[in-house]
Amino acid sequence: MDFVVVQALTGLAGASSLFLVAAGLTVIFGVTRVVNFAHGSLYMLGAYIGWSILTRLPRDPAWFAAGVLLAALATAALGALLEMGLLRRIYRAPELLQLLATFGVVLMVQDAALYLWGPDELTLPRPPWLRGFVAVAGSRFPLFDLVLIGVGPLVLGLLWLLLARTRFGVLLRAATQDREMVAALGVDQTVLFTVVFALGAGLAGLGGVLSLPDGSANLHIDLDVITDAFVVVVVGGMGSLPGAFLAALLIGELQAFGIVLLPKITLVLVFLVMAVVLVFRPHGLLGRPQAVARGAAEALALVRPAVPALRWLGLAVLALALAAPLFAGPYLLSVLTEMLVAVLFAASLHFMMGPGGMASFGHAAWFGIGAYAAALATHALAAPMPAGLLLAPLAAGAAAGLFGWFIVRLSGVYLAMLTLAFAQIVWAVVFQWDAVTGGDNGILGVWPARWAGDPRVYYLLALALCGGAAMLLRRVLYAPFGYALRATRDSPLRAEAIGLHAGRIRLAAFALAGAAAGLAGGVFAYAKGSVFPTYIAVGHSVDALVAVLLGGVQTIAGPVVGALAYTALFDALLTTSFWRFKLGAFIVLLVLFFPAGIAGAAQRLWERGRPA
Amino acid sequence: MPRNKGTETMTVTRRTLLAAAGTLAAPALVRAQGSAPIRIGEINSYTAVPAFTLPYRNGWQLAVEQVNAAGGVLGRKIEVVSRDDAGKPQDAIRLAGELVNEQKVDLLSGGFLSNVGLALSDYAKQNKKLFIAGEPLTDALVWSDGHRYCYRLRPSTYMQAAMLVDDAAKLPGTRWVTVAPNYEYGQSAVKWFKLLLAKKRPDVTFIGEQWPALGKIDAGATVAALEAAKPDNIFNVTFGGDLTNFVRAGNTRGLFEKRGVVSVLTGEPEYLEPLGEETPTGWIVTGYPVESVINTTNTAFIAAYKARFKEMPKMGSVVGFALITSIVAGIAKTGAVDTEKMADSFAGASFDTPFGRAMWRKQDHQGTLGTYVGKTAVKDGHGVMVDWRYVDGAGALPTDAEVAKLRQG
Amino acid sequence: MSVLAVSGLGKSFGAVRAVDGVSFAVAAGEMLALIGPNGAGKSTCFNMLNGQIRPETGRILLGGRDITGLPPRRVWRLGVGRTFQITATFASMSVRENVQAALLSFHRRVWRWWRPARGYFAAEADALLDQVGMRAQGDRAAGVLAYGDLKRLELAIALANGPTLLLMDEPTAGMAPAERVALMALARRLAGERGIAVLFTEHDMDVVFGVADRILVLDRGRVIAEGDGVAIRADARVRAVYLGSGATSGGH
């Protein structure tokens, strides 16, 4: 019994930390509708700035509190700068593009922090009062954790006062519910948004600096924190502060007791909670369906058959691709093979995300399942390569069909988050289940069959499979099914009213996209000779997302162009110093100046002066 | 990464263009004369784990400079072509291809993460190229997935566990708990430790285990759960940020008081330094006591390192340095840079490291570089290792018969 | 026999009884207008008829068959076409493709993966567009159409399944007066030619009294009057409840 009390208190402290991170994210989302991927980076900056400040201050409680506030304010100021410099310019852009821009910021901040604070973990020396404890039920309970338990509700209370009792709060709530109306009433939204963003950033910074006594400032916390924060916000209901608090409590306590009962499952547990909540409550615990922003029916580009010039260009590229083995060396061929895989991976994501309107943050799950299916077939079943390459799309398609049944019923950010949850579950299982998947060490020796061992042969095989599958997806988009899919995206109401079973169509598209990604994974597995959990990691999903958005989500050629450009860019930057900063800056600039992507921009250029 | 130094600030004039063309053409010319530098391909997770890899890079750079200043090997200078794999094995494999096919390196080396090491090893096996792994700890690298083209320098997970077991067996108390990151490294460290300790102390029981997710430890809850088991002793495998959080929560909650703690790698400066004044005392750890090791090799290494980089070396620096000396010794012994010859002839080559002399084992291509086992203490607000002794890697390995069995997979 | 027969239809939202025991019937070729002040329950009624909302009480018979509680796509398949108050078309498709999409679904050709969709039912789509006077705009993007044109496109889509019953929710809202008359004349003609039963809601009383065969007046979820234009105009309760509420010809 005593232990239950202590563990429950520990869970409360964890919940408070989670809430601090999530509160800022949900406030920002509620008002600006921006899914701020850089929230974890602000948290990290809060921790680093806090370290720089607190290590220079006297070590008593009053100075500590002052330092914490100062660090939070400094992070808030950085948040305001970020809003004014970047986000303000892209509020009208589609949600995903905003997400992409903030992802670029994440990359930039990583290298900036490395440059400013160095690679080593930075710890704050704890004065005795920070190490203090109280006796609770026969155990020691950290004093600081008690403080944390108080800080969560305190912040919730202050935010509630701010929202309910001030003019600013009234405006904020109005803006949360109806952005256009607030604008129509003549409220200066620019300032409102900047302040909100600064507030959210300040909360992130507060969370970061308050993490110092129990941990350290290091270069990994940004991404660790952001997934937790997303989970809390989504489980609670996006934009809902009490929801975030409730979700933080739920997850904090589940975590604390889950560790005792099922010590190996902790990583999966959090995402399992999110999946279950979203299946039963598609908008989170306390969330409301997102009000459809007026005028959000963005002018969707018509899908027309490629113009002759583009066809010729495509044929020329294909001819060049076919001729590559004649002039390219083994390394270039391996790069080209990877590009082909990237093209199919991006095309499969685009298939569900563009025409299907289902953006995914977890597309790497299907890629990874395909890769592991091929690897396990080779390894455990000693199956020949063609069997592995057949199994890859089948397994991935089946898994996507199964998970998809839960996923396709959601929409927008919730759908994207559920895909992320499933991908994280798959990742965690693969990463931790050493006996079957080889865990972190992966599965080795998945090399091509002898007849395809020559890089030239394997390249041509990859060209046939990946190129062929990408062409097939394209073909499907022009076929009746593709029209039906777009119909469910353009107007679910009308689609249903002309007899289309939107759920089934979306599920079929989801499974097909999954199968195609799985094939890409299978081809990749044999190209690399091994499979690893990194294939399923969030970063890999983001790669596909970046490729699609880089190319342009509204054009059929977009994913192809995007995948080629992104792979080439990544390879070129990787050998330079501070490549993450450069890549991030590139992404940010792209979002700012070419929001329709490369192919989209090219299309506009081409269409300029021609009748629409 | 040396290849890129200066290229970004270069202003293009006709003269620089000519000069550039000259340097581009030069290697081919010199190579024909047989005195071109020996090219060592090196891949590591520079951006993903900078805390380890940046000191590591300093280490190999220092060794390259020293080797070349002493006239190189086989009458040729050595040159390292370095790449960043961003922590992703799939990128490491592509870069290996680039190094082998484009840069024409004579052999591959590097790795920090176990999966990157295994990916590179598998690439080496498939493409019949020599790969010398520096840091990756996984046993699979030289045992279940070992092959003739792969050598590994550092003491493996098994060896780390084995080095600690002697001292662990002397601890009073029989009730043990373990805490380890939930992935292959943590899992095998715990597996070996349990197995080896049970051999020496049949009376011990393991009464609880915690498996925090790597990089995401919930330290308070983990410590409370361990505490609730009321163990006599604790075996810890967490490291980095997880370790810092674990130690802080454990200190406050008194988990480590009156308990023996045995901890892998915690004595390495990379992991000890962040603990600072909160370094728990009396933990039995593997690591590197840096300055307090006074002998000719280590003292000379530290002096040269400090002179060159204005900071103290870390464990990574030792690995980077020894990686180069071990490769150079292998090449010298082989007398050529032919892959097949090197694959045979590296075995048995002995080389100098800051820790003293070590060699490449014949049976499994494991390096016998050892590590220090000692106790943690706090000195002037910093974590240090005391009562340490050097444990040679050769003594921490199973019998040849067992190795042969493990190597068959 | 009536094409549509509704009896005792009811639905509440919380404490509000949005539709309360509504019964009526529409015959083939007949145009029945459903009118009433805002909040009278017209849209709820409509949404129950095509399956978007499940009624709590009552039955809906289509050609004698009970369709109560069927989802919209099933109702549609049984021959009910519908236009929406706020137009719902496919913005990423051309005008012709919008109709083709409906035709693909009607002819059960949706699960086809190979032949380009443009080749399916193009002539049939053009014929439908011709009927609503939109053929010339067939290649334009639906997303850039003027509002009146969108309404006509919706009508063409609604006709794609050769409906026996056409539900038109505020078909002329947002259109210029001349356009309204033209559109409803078109609907009138189609109803007569094809024997389609048309049920429509409308705010514009000129339109209602101009084209409706019969008028059904709803107030607070109940039917308060039913009859032809003359009878409705003369009905005291309608005058009190409806016309007295301030809404007159052309108002919203």
Short mmCIF file of C-alpha atoms in Angstrom, two decimals, chain A residues 159-381:
data_model
loop_
_atom_site.label_atom_id
_atom_site.label_comp_id
_atom_site.label_asym_id
_atom_site.label_seq_id
_atom_site.Cartn_x
_atom_site.Cartn_y
_atom_site.Cartn_z
CA LEU A 159 -3.95 29.93 -17.65
CA TRP A 160 -7.59 29.50 -16.74
CA LEU A 161 -7.62 32.89 -15.03
CA LEU A 162 -5.93 34.41 -18.04
CA LEU A 163 -8.45 32.88 -20.40
CA ALA A 164 -11.58 33.40 -18.35
CA ARG A 165 -10.94 36.66 -16.54
CA THR A 166 -9.06 38.92 -18.89
CA ARG A 167 -9.94 40.72 -22.08
CA PHE A 168 -6.96 39.02 -23.67
CA GLY A 169 -8.44 35.69 -22.68
CA VAL A 170 -11.81 36.53 -24.17
CA LEU A 171 -10.19 37.48 -27.44
CA LEU A 172 -8.11 34.33 -27.31
CA ARG A 173 -11.06 32.08 -26.78
CA ALA A 174 -12.95 33.87 -29.49
CA ALA A 175 -10.01 33.37 -31.83
CA THR A 176 -9.88 29.70 -30.88
CA GLN A 177 -13.48 29.27 -31.87
CA ASP A 178 -13.71 31.55 -34.84
CA ARG A 179 -10.65 33.17 -36.26
CA GLU A 180 -12.46 34.95 -39.08
CA MET A 181 -15.01 36.46 -36.73
CA VAL A 182 -12.37 37.95 -34.49
CA ALA A 183 -10.68 39.41 -37.52
CA ALA A 184 -13.97 40.82 -38.71
CA LEU A 185 -14.43 42.51 -35.34
CA GLY A 186 -11.28 44.46 -35.98
CA VAL A 187 -9.01 42.81 -33.43
CA ASP A 188 -5.39 42.91 -34.47
CA GLN A 189 -4.71 39.24 -34.86
CA THR A 190 -1.07 39.74 -35.64
CA VAL A 191 -0.31 40.87 -32.14
CA LEU A 192 -2.66 38.31 -30.64
CA PHE A 193 -0.93 35.45 -32.41
CA THR A 194 2.53 36.68 -31.51
CA VAL A 195 1.58 36.90 -27.87
CA VAL A 196 -0.01 33.47 -27.92
CA PHE A 197 3.03 31.97 -29.53
CA ALA A 198 5.30 33.66 -27.02
CA LEU A 199 3.09 32.35 -24.22
CA GLY A 200 3.29 28.80 -25.57
CA ALA A 201 7.03 29.07 -26.07
CA GLY A 202 7.42 30.44 -22.56
CA LEU A 203 5.55 27.44 -21.18
CA ALA A 204 7.84 25.14 -23.15
CA GLY A 205 10.84 26.99 -21.79
CA LEU A 206 9.45 26.72 -18.27
CA GLY A 207 9.08 22.98 -18.74
CA GLY A 208 12.64 22.80 -20.02
CA VAL A 209 14.25 24.71 -17.21
CA LEU A 210 12.20 22.86 -14.61
CA SER A 211 13.50 19.58 -16.00
CA LEU A 212 17.04 20.56 -15.01
CA PRO A 213 17.01 19.55 -11.34
CA ASP A 214 15.91 16.03 -12.28
CA GLY A 215 17.93 15.69 -15.42
CA SER A 216 20.14 17.61 -17.79
CA ALA A 217 20.23 19.79 -20.85
CA ASN A 218 21.25 17.66 -23.77
CA LEU A 219 20.81 17.54 -27.52
CA HIS A 220 18.28 14.72 -27.54
CA ILE A 221 15.54 16.18 -25.40
CA ASP A 222 13.87 18.10 -28.21
CA LEU A 223 12.67 15.03 -30.05
CA ASP A 224 12.08 13.03 -26.88
CA VAL A 225 9.82 15.72 -25.56
CA ILE A 226 7.93 16.51 -28.72
CA THR A 227 6.48 13.02 -29.13
CA ASP A 228 5.36 13.02 -25.48
CA ALA A 229 3.84 16.45 -25.88
CA PHE A 230 2.00 15.44 -29.05
CA VAL A 231 0.60 12.37 -27.36
CA VAL A 232 -0.67 14.36 -24.39
CA VAL A 233 -2.20 17.07 -26.57
CA VAL A 234 -3.89 14.60 -28.87
CA VAL A 235 -5.16 12.35 -26.10
CA GLY A 236 -6.53 15.40 -24.30
CA GLY A 237 -8.05 16.88 -27.42
CA MET A 238 -6.17 19.43 -29.44
CA GLY A 239 -6.57 22.94 -28.13
CA SER A 240 -8.12 21.85 -24.83
CA LEU A 241 -6.15 22.81 -21.72
CA PRO A 242 -8.18 20.76 -19.24
CA GLY A 243 -7.96 17.91 -21.72
CA ALA A 244 -4.19 18.17 -21.76
CA PHE A 245 -4.15 18.15 -17.99
CA LEU A 246 -6.37 15.10 -17.82
CA ALA A 247 -4.30 13.31 -20.44
CA ALA A 248 -1.08 14.16 -18.60
CA LEU A 249 -2.54 12.72 -15.41
CA LEU A 250 -3.67 9.59 -17.18
CA ILE A 251 -0.35 9.02 -18.90
CA GLY A 252 1.76 10.01 -15.89
CA GLU A 253 0.01 7.53 -13.64
CA LEU A 254 -0.13 4.76 -16.22
CA GLN A 255 3.58 5.24 -16.72
CA ALA A 256 4.37 5.10 -13.01
CA PHE A 257 2.41 1.91 -12.42
CA GLY A 258 3.08 0.39 -15.81
CA ILE A 259 6.79 0.38 -14.97
CA VAL A 260 6.09 -1.84 -11.99
CA LEU A 261 3.69 -4.24 -13.61
CA LEU A 262 5.12 -4.45 -17.12
CA PRO A 263 8.60 -2.97 -17.02
CA LYS A 264 9.28 -3.75 -20.67
CA ILE A 265 6.16 -2.23 -22.14
CA THR A 266 6.55 1.41 -21.13
CA LEU A 267 7.44 2.67 -24.58
CA VAL A 268 4.47 0.99 -26.19
CA LEU A 269 2.10 1.86 -23.37
CA VAL A 270 1.93 5.57 -24.09
CA PHE A 271 1.12 5.05 -27.73
CA LEU A 272 -1.29 2.29 -26.92
CA VAL A 273 -3.18 4.74 -24.72
CA MET A 274 -3.26 7.24 -27.53
CA ALA A 275 -4.49 4.67 -30.02
CA VAL A 276 -7.23 3.43 -27.73
CA VAL A 277 -8.41 6.94 -26.89
CA LEU A 278 -8.50 7.98 -30.53
CA VAL A 279 -10.37 4.87 -31.56
CA PHE A 280 -13.11 5.54 -29.04
CA ARG A 281 -12.96 9.32 -28.95
CA PRO A 282 -11.73 10.53 -32.33
CA HIS A 283 -11.15 14.05 -31.03
CA GLY A 284 -9.42 13.15 -27.81
CA LEU A 285 -10.80 13.12 -24.28
CA LEU A 286 -12.09 16.68 -24.15
CA GLY A 287 -11.54 17.84 -27.70
CA ARG A 288 -14.24 19.05 -30.02
CA PRO A 289 -14.43 18.42 -33.73
CA GLN A 290 -12.28 20.97 -35.45
CA ALA A 291 -14.35 23.80 -36.82
CA VAL A 292 -13.85 23.77 -40.53
CA ALA A 293 -12.13 27.01 -41.25
CA ARG A 294 -14.17 29.06 -43.62
CA GLY A 295 -12.69 29.37 -47.04
CA ALA A 296 -10.43 26.45 -46.25
CA ALA A 297 -11.58 24.70 -49.37
CA GLU A 298 -8.30 25.78 -50.91
CA ALA A 299 -8.30 25.88 -54.64
CA LEU A 300 -7.39 22.29 -55.37
CA ALA A 301 -5.56 21.89 -58.60
CA LEU A 302 -7.29 19.94 -61.30
CA VAL A 303 -5.68 16.66 -62.14
CA ARG A 304 -5.16 16.70 -65.85
CA PRO A 305 -3.24 14.30 -68.04
CA ALA A 306 0.37 15.36 -68.41
CA VAL A 307 0.98 17.83 -71.19
CA PRO A 308 3.02 16.49 -74.12
CA ALA A 309 6.14 18.36 -73.05
CA LEU A 310 5.99 16.72 -69.65
CA ARG A 311 5.43 13.32 -71.19
CA TRP A 312 8.53 13.76 -73.31
CA LEU A 313 10.48 14.86 -70.28
CA GLY A 314 9.25 11.80 -68.40
CA LEU A 315 10.24 9.52 -71.26
CA ALA A 316 13.65 11.13 -71.44
CA VAL A 317 14.19 10.60 -67.72
CA LEU A 318 13.05 7.00 -68.06
CA ALA A 319 15.42 6.43 -70.96
CA LEU A 320 18.23 7.94 -68.94
CA ALA A 321 17.32 5.76 -65.98
CA LEU A 322 17.36 2.66 -68.17
CA ALA A 323 20.72 3.60 -69.61
CA ALA A 324 22.29 4.35 -66.23
CA PRO A 325 23.98 0.95 -65.83
CA LEU A 326 25.96 1.70 -68.99
CA PHE A 327 27.76 4.68 -67.53
CA ALA A 328 27.27 4.68 -63.74
CA GLY A 329 29.66 3.05 -61.30
CA PRO A 330 28.54 0.85 -58.40
CA TYR A 331 28.28 3.75 -55.95
CA LEU A 332 26.21 5.93 -58.22
CA LEU A 333 24.02 2.92 -58.95
CA SER A 334 23.48 2.35 -55.25
CA VAL A 335 22.52 5.99 -54.85
CA LEU A 336 20.16 5.73 -57.81
CA THR A 337 18.64 2.57 -56.35
CA GLU A 338 18.02 4.43 -53.11
CA MET A 339 16.44 7.26 -55.05
CA LEU A 340 14.08 4.81 -56.72
CA VAL A 341 13.09 3.49 -53.32
CA ALA A 342 12.60 7.04 -52.09
CA VAL A 343 10.45 7.81 -55.13
CA LEU A 344 8.11 4.90 -54.47
CA PHE A 345 8.04 5.64 -50.75
CA ALA A 346 7.11 9.26 -51.41
CA ALA A 347 4.66 8.33 -54.17
CA SER A 348 2.88 5.92 -51.85
CA LEU A 349 2.57 8.58 -49.16
CA HIS A 350 1.40 11.09 -51.73
CA PHE A 351 -1.24 8.67 -52.93
CA MET A 352 -3.04 8.74 -49.60
CA MET A 353 -2.03 12.24 -48.60
CA GLY A 354 -2.66 14.19 -51.80
CA PRO A 355 -5.63 12.63 -53.57
CA GLY A 356 -6.73 10.80 -50.43
CA GLY A 357 -6.42 13.76 -48.08
CA MET A 358 -4.98 11.52 -45.37
CA ALA A 359 -1.67 12.91 -44.20
CA SER A 360 0.44 10.44 -42.28
CA PHE A 361 3.19 11.00 -39.73
CA GLY A 362 3.87 7.30 -39.56
CA HIS A 363 4.26 6.15 -43.13
CA ALA A 364 7.58 4.52 -42.30
CA ALA A 365 5.62 1.82 -40.45
CA TRP A 366 4.55 0.21 -43.71
CA PHE A 367 7.98 0.67 -45.25
CA GLY A 368 9.49 -1.02 -42.21
CA ILE A 369 6.98 -3.85 -42.12
CA GLY A 370 7.75 -4.54 -45.76
CA ALA A 371 11.47 -4.50 -45.09
CA TYR A 372 11.18 -6.76 -42.05
CA ALA A 373 8.82 -9.12 -43.86
CA ALA A 374 11.43 -9.53 -46.59
CA ALA A 375 14.25 -9.90 -44.08
CA LEU A 376 12.42 -12.41 -41.91
CA ALA A 377 11.38 -14.37 -44.97
CA THR A 378 15.00 -14.55 -46.04
CA HIS A 379 16.25 -15.33 -42.59
CA ALA A 380 13.71 -17.44 -40.78
CA LEU A 381 12.10 -19.12 -43.79
#
